[in-house]
PDB file of C-alpha atoms in Angstrom:
ATOM      1  CA  UNK U  26      15.486   5.909 -54.708  1.00 57.00           C
ATOM      2  CA  UNK U  27      18.823   4.133 -55.016  1.00 63.00           C
ATOM      3  CA  UNK U  28      20.405   6.547 -52.557  1.00 65.00           C
ATOM      4  CA  UNK U  29      17.573   5.951 -50.076  1.00 67.00           C
ATOM      5  CA  UNK U  30      17.934   2.172 -50.474  1.00 73.00           C
ATOM      6  CA  UNK U  31      21.689   2.419 -50.009  1.00 71.00           C
ATOM      7  CA  UNK U  32      21.260   4.497 -46.849  1.00 74.00           C
ATOM      8  CA  UNK U  33      18.674   2.053 -45.525  1.00 78.00           C
ATOM      9  CA  UNK U  34      20.984  -0.909 -46.151  1.00 81.00           C
ATOM     10  CA  UNK U  35      23.908   0.939 -44.586  1.00 80.00           C
ATOM     11  CA  UNK U  36      21.936   1.843 -41.475  1.00 83.00           C
ATOM     12  CA  UNK U  37      20.631  -1.729 -41.195  1.00 86.00           C
ATOM     13  CA  UNK U  38      24.151  -3.121 -41.581  1.00 86.00           C
ATOM     14  CA  UNK U  39      25.487  -0.705 -38.964  1.00 88.00           C
ATOM     15  CA  UNK U  40      22.676  -1.636 -36.595  1.00 87.00           C
ATOM     16  CA  UNK U  41      23.415  -5.348 -36.934  1.00 90.00           C
ATOM     17  CA  UNK U  42      27.130  -4.717 -36.404  1.00 91.00           C
ATOM     18  CA  UNK U  43      26.390  -2.860 -33.167  1.00 93.00           C
ATOM     19  CA  UNK U  44      24.049  -5.625 -31.971  1.00 91.00           C
ATOM     20  CA  UNK U  45      26.616  -8.319 -32.796  1.00 92.00           C
ATOM     21  CA  UNK U  46      29.324  -6.378 -30.964  1.00 91.00           C
ATOM     22  CA  UNK U  47      27.280  -6.053 -27.783  1.00 92.00           C
ATOM     23  CA  UNK U  48      26.156  -9.681 -28.056  1.00 89.00           C
ATOM     24  CA  UNK U  49      29.810 -10.777 -28.148  1.00 88.00           C
ATOM     25  CA  UNK U  50      30.636  -8.523 -25.200  1.00 89.00           C
ATOM     26  CA  UNK U  51      27.734 -10.031 -23.263  1.00 88.00           C
ATOM     27  CA  UNK U  52      28.577 -13.642 -24.171  1.00 88.00           C
ATOM     28  CA  UNK U  53      32.350 -13.443 -23.692  1.00 89.00           C
ATOM     29  CA  UNK U  54      32.264 -13.945 -19.879  1.00 88.00           C
ATOM     30  CA  UNK U  55      30.195 -17.119 -20.383  1.00 87.00           C
ATOM     31  CA  UNK U  56      32.696 -18.343 -22.981  1.00 89.00           C
ATOM     32  CA  UNK U  57      35.523 -17.708 -20.497  1.00 90.00           C
ATOM     33  CA  UNK U  58      33.594 -19.558 -17.798  1.00 88.00           C
ATOM     34  CA  UNK U  59      33.111 -22.619 -20.006  1.00 89.00           C
ATOM     35  CA  UNK U  60      36.695 -22.553 -21.266  1.00 90.00           C
ATOM     36  CA  UNK U  61      38.209 -22.140 -17.789  1.00 90.00           C
ATOM     37  CA  UNK U  62      36.232 -25.087 -16.456  1.00 89.00           C
ATOM     38  CA  UNK U  63      38.148 -27.287 -18.937  1.00 90.00           C
ATOM     39  CA  UNK U  64      41.579 -25.805 -18.131  1.00 89.00           C
ATOM     40  CA  UNK U  65      44.270 -26.982 -15.777  1.00 87.00           C
ATOM     41  CA  UNK U  66      44.943 -24.789 -12.746  1.00 84.00           C
ATOM     42  CA  UNK U  67      48.314 -23.497 -14.080  1.00 86.00           C
ATOM     43  CA  UNK U  68      46.728 -22.668 -17.464  1.00 86.00           C
ATOM     44  CA  UNK U  69      43.782 -20.894 -15.795  1.00 86.00           C
ATOM     45  CA  UNK U  70      46.137 -18.813 -13.652  1.00 83.00           C
ATOM     46  CA  UNK U  71      48.514 -17.983 -16.532  1.00 84.00           C
ATOM     47  CA  UNK U  72      45.848 -17.264 -19.183  1.00 84.00           C
ATOM     48  CA  UNK U  73      42.633 -16.323 -17.361  1.00 83.00           C
ATOM     49  CA  UNK U  74      41.038 -14.575 -20.366  1.00 84.00           C
ATOM     50  CA  UNK U  75      41.944 -17.116 -23.024  1.00 86.00           C
ATOM     51  CA  UNK U  76      38.864 -18.782 -24.576  1.00 86.00           C
ATOM     52  CA  UNK U  77      40.889 -21.858 -25.583  1.00 87.00           C
ATOM     53  CA  UNK U  78      41.980 -24.402 -22.915  1.00 88.00           C
ATOM     54  CA  UNK U  79      45.499 -25.732 -23.366  1.00 84.00           C
ATOM     55  CA  UNK U  80      45.369 -28.606 -22.629  1.00 86.00           C
ATOM     56  CA  UNK U  81      41.713 -29.606 -22.381  1.00 87.00           C
ATOM     57  CA  UNK U  82      40.984 -31.538 -19.201  1.00 88.00           C
ATOM     58  CA  UNK U  83      37.983 -32.722 -17.194  1.00 87.00           C
ATOM     59  CA  UNK U  84      39.916 -32.466 -13.940  1.00 84.00           C
ATOM     60  CA  UNK U  85      37.854 -29.554 -12.698  1.00 82.00           C
ATOM     61  CA  UNK U  86      34.595 -31.470 -13.043  1.00 85.00           C
ATOM     62  CA  UNK U  87      36.105 -34.569 -11.427  1.00 85.00           C
ATOM     63  CA  UNK U  88      37.107 -32.482  -8.413  1.00 82.00           C
ATOM     64  CA  UNK U  89      33.645 -30.946  -8.254  1.00 82.00           C
ATOM     65  CA  UNK U  90      32.065 -34.356  -7.647  1.00 83.00           C
ATOM     66  CA  UNK U  91      34.900 -35.950  -5.661  1.00 82.00           C
ATOM     67  CA  UNK U  92      35.993 -33.037  -3.454  1.00 79.00           C
ATOM     68  CA  UNK U  93      32.739 -31.174  -2.812  1.00 82.00           C
ATOM     69  CA  UNK U  94      29.183 -31.898  -1.711  1.00 88.00           C
ATOM     70  CA  UNK U  95      27.760 -30.803  -5.062  1.00 86.00           C
ATOM     71  CA  UNK U  96      25.346 -33.777  -5.390  1.00 88.00           C
ATOM     72  CA  UNK U  97      23.916 -32.928  -1.962  1.00 92.00           C
ATOM     73  CA  UNK U  98      23.599 -29.240  -2.873  1.00 92.00           C
ATOM     74  CA  UNK U  99      21.902 -30.148  -6.143  1.00 91.00           C
ATOM     75  CA  UNK U 100      19.419 -32.409  -4.354  1.00 93.00           C
ATOM     76  CA  UNK U 101      18.570 -29.740  -1.784  1.00 95.00           C
ATOM     77  CA  UNK U 102      18.208 -27.082  -4.461  1.00 94.00           C
ATOM     78  CA  UNK U 103      15.971 -29.323  -6.561  1.00 94.00           C
ATOM     79  CA  UNK U 104      13.696 -30.108  -3.611  1.00 95.00           C
ATOM     80  CA  UNK U 105      13.428 -26.488  -2.459  1.00 96.00           C
ATOM     81  CA  UNK U 106      12.986 -25.143  -5.991  1.00 95.00           C
ATOM     82  CA  UNK U 107      10.217 -27.589  -6.974  1.00 95.00           C
ATOM     83  CA  UNK U 108       8.261 -26.958  -3.756  1.00 96.00           C
ATOM     84  CA  UNK U 109       8.698 -23.182  -3.955  1.00 95.00           C
ATOM     85  CA  UNK U 110       7.777 -22.994  -7.645  1.00 94.00           C
ATOM     86  CA  UNK U 111       4.639 -25.101  -7.204  1.00 95.00           C
ATOM     87  CA  UNK U 112       3.667 -23.248  -4.036  1.00 95.00           C
ATOM     88  CA  UNK U 113       4.187 -19.803  -5.507  1.00 95.00           C
ATOM     89  CA  UNK U 114       2.264 -20.566  -8.692  1.00 95.00           C
ATOM     90  CA  UNK U 115      -0.692 -21.917  -6.701  1.00 95.00           C
ATOM     91  CA  UNK U 116      -0.759 -19.492  -3.775  1.00 95.00           C
ATOM     92  CA  UNK U 117       0.166 -16.370  -5.757  1.00 95.00           C
ATOM     93  CA  UNK U 118      -2.556 -17.098  -8.300  1.00 95.00           C
ATOM     94  CA  UNK U 119      -5.128 -17.719  -5.562  1.00 95.00           C
ATOM     95  CA  UNK U 120      -4.192 -14.507  -3.759  1.00 94.00           C
ATOM     96  CA  UNK U 121      -4.161 -12.561  -7.023  1.00 94.00           C
ATOM     97  CA  UNK U 122      -7.620 -13.851  -7.946  1.00 94.00           C
ATOM     98  CA  UNK U 123      -9.017 -12.996  -4.514  1.00 93.00           C
ATOM     99  CA  UNK U 124      -7.653  -9.448  -4.707  1.00 93.00           C
ATOM    100  CA  UNK U 125      -8.868  -8.990  -8.282  1.00 92.00           C
ATOM    101  CA  UNK U 126     -12.377 -10.429  -8.049  1.00 90.00           C
ATOM    102  CA  UNK U 127     -13.557 -10.872  -4.462  1.00 89.00           C
ATOM    103  CA  UNK U 128     -14.934  -7.962  -2.497  1.00 88.00           C
ATOM    104  CA  UNK U 129     -14.067  -8.033   1.203  1.00 88.00           C
ATOM    105  CA  UNK U 130     -13.090  -5.606   3.945  1.00 89.00           C
ATOM    106  CA  UNK U 131      -9.451  -4.570   3.862  1.00 88.00           C
ATOM    107  CA  UNK U 132      -8.829  -5.670   0.267  1.00 89.00           C
ATOM    108  CA  UNK U 133      -7.239  -2.367  -0.738  1.00 90.00           C
ATOM    109  CA  UNK U 134      -5.167  -2.255   2.451  1.00 93.00           C
ATOM    110  CA  UNK U 135      -3.821  -5.749   1.762  1.00 92.00           C
ATOM    111  CA  UNK U 136      -2.908  -4.852  -1.812  1.00 91.00           C
ATOM    112  CA  UNK U 137      -1.211  -1.643  -0.622  1.00 92.00           C
ATOM    113  CA  UNK U 138       0.784  -3.724   1.852  1.00 91.00           C
ATOM    114  CA  UNK U 139       1.895  -6.060  -0.941  1.00 90.00           C
ATOM    115  CA  UNK U 140       3.086  -3.084  -2.988  1.00 89.00           C
ATOM    116  CA  UNK U 141       4.931  -1.747   0.055  1.00 89.00           C
ATOM    117  CA  UNK U 142       6.641  -5.123   0.606  1.00 86.00           C
ATOM    118  CA  UNK U 143       7.912  -5.046  -2.988  1.00 87.00           C
ATOM    119  CA  UNK U 144       9.577  -1.705  -2.241  1.00 86.00           C
ATOM    120  CA  UNK U 145      11.410  -2.939   0.875  1.00 85.00           C
ATOM    121  CA  UNK U 146      15.027  -4.093   0.271  1.00 84.00           C
ATOM    122  CA  UNK U 147      15.452  -7.740   1.199  1.00 81.00           C
ATOM    123  CA  UNK U 148      18.504  -7.049   3.343  1.00 83.00           C
ATOM    124  CA  UNK U 149      16.333  -5.083   5.795  1.00 85.00           C
ATOM    125  CA  UNK U 150      14.432  -8.276   6.637  1.00 85.00           C
ATOM    126  CA  UNK U 151      17.476 -10.448   7.438  1.00 87.00           C
ATOM    127  CA  UNK U 152      17.441  -9.963  11.220  1.00 89.00           C
ATOM    128  CA  UNK U 153      13.612 -10.136  11.579  1.00 90.00           C
ATOM    129  CA  UNK U 154      13.597 -13.350   9.522  1.00 90.00           C
ATOM    130  CA  UNK U 155      16.257 -14.926  11.710  1.00 91.00           C
ATOM    131  CA  UNK U 156      14.463 -13.917  14.929  1.00 92.00           C
ATOM    132  CA  UNK U 157      11.121 -15.284  13.697  1.00 92.00           C
ATOM    133  CA  UNK U 158      12.627 -18.569  12.478  1.00 92.00           C
ATOM    134  CA  UNK U 159      14.539 -19.027  15.725  1.00 91.00           C
ATOM    135  CA  UNK U 160      11.519 -18.137  17.882  1.00 92.00           C
ATOM    136  CA  UNK U 161       9.260 -20.655  16.137  1.00 92.00           C
ATOM    137  CA  UNK U 162      11.893 -23.408  16.208  1.00 91.00           C
ATOM    138  CA  UNK U 163      12.194 -23.628  12.427  1.00 91.00           C
ATOM    139  CA  UNK U 164      15.817 -22.478  12.137  1.00 92.00           C
ATOM    140  CA  UNK U 165      18.191 -24.871  10.369  1.00 92.00           C
ATOM    141  CA  UNK U 166      15.511 -26.967   8.661  1.00 94.00           C
ATOM    142  CA  UNK U 167      13.887 -27.439   5.265  1.00 95.00           C
ATOM    143  CA  UNK U 168      10.865 -25.633   6.665  1.00 95.00           C
ATOM    144  CA  UNK U 169      13.034 -22.560   7.233  1.00 94.00           C
ATOM    145  CA  UNK U 170      14.246 -22.718   3.633  1.00 94.00           C
ATOM    146  CA  UNK U 171      10.752 -22.997   2.160  1.00 95.00           C
ATOM    147  CA  UNK U 172       7.978 -21.563   4.320  1.00 93.00           C
ATOM    148  CA  UNK U 173       9.086 -17.891   4.680  1.00 91.00           C
ATOM    149  CA  UNK U 174       9.451 -17.469   0.895  1.00 92.00           C
ATOM    150  CA  UNK U 175       6.568 -19.688  -0.241  1.00 93.00           C
ATOM    151  CA  UNK U 176       4.499 -16.676  -1.325  1.00 92.00           C
ATOM    152  CA  UNK U 177       6.001 -13.887  -3.403  1.00 90.00           C
ATOM    153  CA  UNK U 178       4.617 -10.335  -3.415  1.00 91.00           C
ATOM    154  CA  UNK U 179       5.669  -9.746  -7.028  1.00 91.00           C
ATOM    155  CA  UNK U 180       3.886 -12.937  -8.102  1.00 92.00           C
ATOM    156  CA  UNK U 181       0.669 -11.873  -6.387  1.00 94.00           C
ATOM    157  CA  UNK U 182       0.890  -8.495  -8.120  1.00 93.00           C
ATOM    158  CA  UNK U 183       1.435 -10.092 -11.556  1.00 91.00           C
ATOM    159  CA  UNK U 184      -1.499 -12.459 -11.154  1.00 92.00           C
ATOM    160  CA  UNK U 185      -3.839  -9.766  -9.809  1.00 93.00           C
ATOM    161  CA  UNK U 186      -3.116  -7.476 -12.746  1.00 91.00           C
ATOM    162  CA  UNK U 187      -3.680 -10.299 -15.219  1.00 91.00           C
ATOM    163  CA  UNK U 188      -6.943 -11.477 -13.643  1.00 92.00           C
ATOM    164  CA  UNK U 189      -8.283  -7.928 -13.761  1.00 90.00           C
ATOM    165  CA  UNK U 190      -7.699  -7.899 -17.531  1.00 88.00           C
ATOM    166  CA  UNK U 191      -9.947 -10.944 -18.079  1.00 87.00           C
ATOM    167  CA  UNK U 192     -13.639 -10.435 -18.974  1.00 87.00           C
ATOM    168  CA  UNK U 193     -15.974 -10.779 -15.984  1.00 87.00           C
ATOM    169  CA  UNK U 194     -18.762 -12.166 -18.199  1.00 86.00           C
ATOM    170  CA  UNK U 195     -17.148 -15.612 -18.349  1.00 83.00           C
ATOM    171  CA  UNK U 196     -17.116 -15.899 -14.554  1.00 86.00           C
ATOM    172  CA  UNK U 197     -20.685 -14.639 -14.299  1.00 85.00           C
ATOM    173  CA  UNK U 198     -21.820 -17.338 -16.726  1.00 84.00           C
ATOM    174  CA  UNK U 199     -20.064 -19.976 -14.603  1.00 84.00           C
ATOM    175  CA  UNK U 200     -21.782 -18.728 -11.444  1.00 84.00           C
ATOM    176  CA  UNK U 201     -25.159 -18.840 -13.194  1.00 83.00           C
ATOM    177  CA  UNK U 202     -24.444 -22.516 -13.913  1.00 82.00           C
ATOM    178  CA  UNK U 203     -23.885 -23.079 -10.184  1.00 84.00           C
ATOM    179  CA  UNK U 204     -20.083 -22.904  -9.944  1.00 83.00           C
ATOM    180  CA  UNK U 205     -18.676 -21.611  -6.656  1.00 87.00           C
ATOM    181  CA  UNK U 206     -15.769 -19.210  -6.224  1.00 88.00           C
ATOM    182  CA  UNK U 207     -13.060 -21.883  -6.115  1.00 90.00           C
ATOM    183  CA  UNK U 208     -14.627 -23.872  -8.960  1.00 89.00           C
ATOM    184  CA  UNK U 209     -14.758 -20.735 -11.091  1.00 90.00           C
ATOM    185  CA  UNK U 210     -11.153 -19.935 -10.274  1.00 90.00           C
ATOM    186  CA  UNK U 211      -9.844 -23.468 -10.857  1.00 91.00           C
ATOM    187  CA  UNK U 212     -11.835 -24.553 -13.913  1.00 89.00           C
ATOM    188  CA  UNK U 213     -12.605 -21.293 -15.726  1.00 88.00           C
ATOM    189  CA  UNK U 214     -10.184 -18.523 -14.826  1.00 90.00           C
ATOM    190  CA  UNK U 215      -6.944 -20.442 -14.251  1.00 91.00           C
ATOM    191  CA  UNK U 216      -6.806 -22.008 -17.747  1.00 89.00           C
ATOM    192  CA  UNK U 217      -7.294 -18.526 -19.212  1.00 89.00           C
ATOM    193  CA  UNK U 218      -4.343 -17.263 -17.160  1.00 89.00           C
ATOM    194  CA  UNK U 219      -1.823 -19.519 -18.889  1.00 86.00           C
ATOM    195  CA  UNK U 220       0.487 -16.701 -20.106  1.00 84.00           C
ATOM    196  CA  UNK U 221       0.720 -15.215 -16.619  1.00 88.00           C
ATOM    197  CA  UNK U 222       1.182 -18.657 -15.036  1.00 90.00           C
ATOM    198  CA  UNK U 223       4.039 -19.498 -17.390  1.00 87.00           C
ATOM    199  CA  UNK U 224       5.685 -16.157 -16.654  1.00 86.00           C
ATOM    200  CA  UNK U 225       5.289 -16.759 -12.924  1.00 90.00           C
ATOM    201  CA  UNK U 226       6.677 -20.300 -13.276  1.00 89.00           C
ATOM    202  CA  UNK U 227       9.837 -19.068 -14.991  1.00 87.00           C
ATOM    203  CA  UNK U 228      10.342 -16.237 -12.507  1.00 89.00           C
ATOM    204  CA  UNK U 229       9.656 -18.484  -9.506  1.00 92.00           C
ATOM    205  CA  UNK U 230      11.959 -21.271 -10.685  1.00 92.00           C
ATOM    206  CA  UNK U 231      14.787 -18.876 -11.433  1.00 89.00           C
ATOM    207  CA  UNK U 232      14.350 -17.010  -8.163  1.00 91.00           C
ATOM    208  CA  UNK U 233      14.110 -20.171  -6.046  1.00 93.00           C
ATOM    209  CA  UNK U 234      17.071 -21.873  -7.744  1.00 93.00           C
ATOM    210  CA  UNK U 235      19.299 -18.808  -7.339  1.00 91.00           C
ATOM    211  CA  UNK U 236      18.067 -17.875  -3.851  1.00 92.00           C
ATOM    212  CA  UNK U 237      21.087 -17.090  -1.679  1.00 91.00           C
ATOM    213  CA  UNK U 238      20.383 -14.293   0.867  1.00 90.00           C
ATOM    214  CA  UNK U 239      17.535 -16.189   2.529  1.00 92.00           C
ATOM    215  CA  UNK U 240      19.701 -19.296   3.028  1.00 93.00           C
ATOM    216  CA  UNK U 241      22.182 -17.218   5.019  1.00 90.00           C
ATOM    217  CA  UNK U 242      19.635 -16.585   7.767  1.00 91.00           C
ATOM    218  CA  UNK U 243      17.660 -19.837   7.432  1.00 93.00           C
ATOM    219  CA  UNK U 244      20.261 -22.605   7.752  1.00 93.00           C
ATOM    220  CA  UNK U 245      23.763 -23.198   9.072  1.00 92.00           C
ATOM    221  CA  UNK U 246      23.983 -26.977   8.785  1.00 93.00           C
ATOM    222  CA  UNK U 247      26.079 -27.950   5.693  1.00 91.00           C
ATOM    223  CA  UNK U 248      23.695 -30.861   5.129  1.00 93.00           C
ATOM    224  CA  UNK U 249      20.963 -28.314   4.284  1.00 94.00           C
ATOM    225  CA  UNK U 250      23.018 -26.106   1.960  1.00 94.00           C
ATOM    226  CA  UNK U 251      21.447 -25.388  -1.408  1.00 94.00           C
ATOM    227  CA  UNK U 252      23.571 -24.895  -4.506  1.00 91.00           C
ATOM    228  CA  UNK U 253      24.075 -21.103  -4.208  1.00 91.00           C
ATOM    229  CA  UNK U 254      24.992 -21.444  -0.529  1.00 91.00           C
ATOM    230  CA  UNK U 255      27.351 -24.314  -1.261  1.00 89.00           C
ATOM    231  CA  UNK U 256      29.022 -22.424  -4.125  1.00 86.00           C
ATOM    232  CA  UNK U 257      29.471 -19.392  -1.889  1.00 84.00           C
ATOM    233  CA  UNK U 258      31.143 -21.597   0.701  1.00 82.00           C
ATOM    234  CA  UNK U 259      33.293 -23.073  -2.048  1.00 80.00           C
ATOM    235  CA  UNK U 260      34.365 -19.691  -3.412  1.00 76.00           C
ATOM    236  CA  UNK U 261      35.179 -18.452   0.090  1.00 73.00           C
ATOM    237  CA  UNK U 262      37.966 -21.035   0.266  1.00 63.00           C
ATOM    238  CA  UNK U 263      36.448 -24.025   2.028  1.00 59.00           C
ATOM    239  CA  UNK U 264      38.733 -26.356   0.049  1.00 59.00           C
ATOM    240  CA  UNK U 265      41.841 -24.513   1.194  1.00 55.00           C
ATOM    241  CA  UNK U 266      44.829 -24.187  -1.116  1.00 56.00           C
ATOM    242  CA  UNK U 267      45.001 -22.505  -4.522  1.00 59.00           C
ATOM    243  CA  UNK U 268      42.580 -20.488  -6.590  1.00 71.00           C
ATOM    244  CA  UNK U 269      41.028 -23.622  -8.129  1.00 79.00           C
ATOM    245  CA  UNK U 270      39.313 -21.633 -10.876  1.00 82.00           C
ATOM    246  CA  UNK U 271      38.468 -24.691 -13.043  1.00 86.00           C
ATOM    247  CA  UNK U 272      36.679 -26.349 -10.117  1.00 84.00           C
ATOM    248  CA  UNK U 273      34.771 -23.212  -9.074  1.00 83.00           C
ATOM    249  CA  UNK U 274      33.719 -22.202 -12.579  1.00 85.00           C
ATOM    250  CA  UNK U 275      32.782 -25.782 -13.440  1.00 86.00           C
ATOM    251  CA  UNK U 276      30.489 -25.896 -10.414  1.00 85.00           C
ATOM    252  CA  UNK U 277      29.029 -22.492 -11.317  1.00 85.00           C
ATOM    253  CA  UNK U 278      28.393 -23.673 -14.887  1.00 86.00           C
ATOM    254  CA  UNK U 279      26.539 -26.736 -13.642  1.00 85.00           C
ATOM    255  CA  UNK U 280      24.412 -24.475 -11.459  1.00 86.00           C
ATOM    256  CA  UNK U 281      23.525 -22.349 -14.496  1.00 85.00           C
ATOM    257  CA  UNK U 282      22.446 -25.207 -16.782  1.00 85.00           C
ATOM    258  CA  UNK U 283      19.092 -26.124 -15.087  1.00 85.00           C
ATOM    259  CA  UNK U 284      17.837 -22.513 -15.181  1.00 83.00           C
ATOM    260  CA  UNK U 285      18.850 -22.163 -18.833  1.00 82.00           C
ATOM    261  CA  UNK U 286      17.136 -25.451 -19.758  1.00 84.00           C
ATOM    262  CA  UNK U 287      13.895 -24.515 -17.978  1.00 81.00           C
ATOM    263  CA  UNK U 288      13.865 -21.086 -19.610  1.00 78.00           C
ATOM    264  CA  UNK U 289      14.418 -22.528 -23.098  1.00 79.00           C
ATOM    265  CA  UNK U 290      11.675 -25.136 -22.607  1.00 79.00           C
ATOM    266  CA  UNK U 291       9.107 -22.734 -21.194  1.00 74.00           C
ATOM    267  CA  UNK U 292       9.948 -19.866 -23.513  1.00 70.00           C
ATOM    268  CA  UNK U 293       8.225 -21.586 -26.443  1.00 68.00           C
ATOM    269  CA  UNK U 294       5.028 -22.137 -24.476  1.00 62.00           C
ATOM    270  CA  UNK U 295       5.237 -18.660 -22.984  1.00 58.00           C
ATOM    271  CA  UNK U 296       5.405 -16.986 -26.414  1.00 54.00           C
ATOM    272  CA  UNK U 297       2.578 -19.191 -27.722  1.00 52.00           C
ATOM    273  CA  UNK U 298       0.433 -18.486 -24.652  1.00 47.00           C
ATOM    274  CA  UNK U 299       1.092 -14.767 -24.856  1.00 46.00           C
ATOM    275  CA  UNK U 300      -0.017 -14.743 -28.493  1.00 46.00           C
ATOM    276  CA  UNK U 301      -3.199 -16.641 -27.604  1.00 46.00           C
ATOM    277  CA  UNK U 302      -3.907 -14.176 -24.817  1.00 42.00           C
ATOM    278  CA  UNK U 303      -3.450 -11.190 -27.107  1.00 40.00           C
ATOM    279  CA  UNK U 304      -5.786 -12.708 -29.702  1.00 42.00           C
ATOM    280  CA  UNK U 305      -8.475 -13.285 -27.082  1.00 45.00           C
ATOM    281  CA  UNK U 306      -8.091  -9.767 -25.773  1.00 43.00           C
TER     282      UNK U 306
END
């Protein structure tokens, strides 16, 4: 028994050591990013992998706000992200409910098309997107940034699969009481879909905030640049001289913070909602 306990403790200790090692390997680039944002340019160039700034300075962050259009990029990203997240949660859930519960001609064909869209690489759609936006006069506008990506095929798929897992008896009882299709969806089914909605909210926010490829074909005016597009322009050397690692990594860190905050906030509700959903099932 003692030998078995010793082996169990040894294997557990070894497992934790391996997990800690890979956790450190995964976190080290983020540590370097944070440390470099507080370095001077000579220190960042001389010691790029050092996790300790010497000396510590806020010069990189001062340059971010004084020498770049970061506040404008943040405002554009916030506007686009909020609209896209709200639109995707609403429209994806409505489309998912229609495909899961309503019976109409072409339903299977539409769902097959959605699956096919998920399999198409986004880069293939760059030129068609540009041609469509230009033809309809939407190019270089907020409409071009939002409308083409307002509905997400993956979100529709997630919501459809979740709605199909819910018991039909609840909806039938609502219809007996006189509730229509939209009333049933909005008042009965949607509250039950909280775990899926929270998952979709996190995915949509993260995807919209980090969206870069679509902005390349949607806008060219610097006044409409979102944060990823602005950072790409910054990294490509728009400020001219020097590597300016503290400035670039400081801006990248500030772009990462909102996504991390939203994920931490929603993670608690997501886990709680998932547990409630499993208990009901």
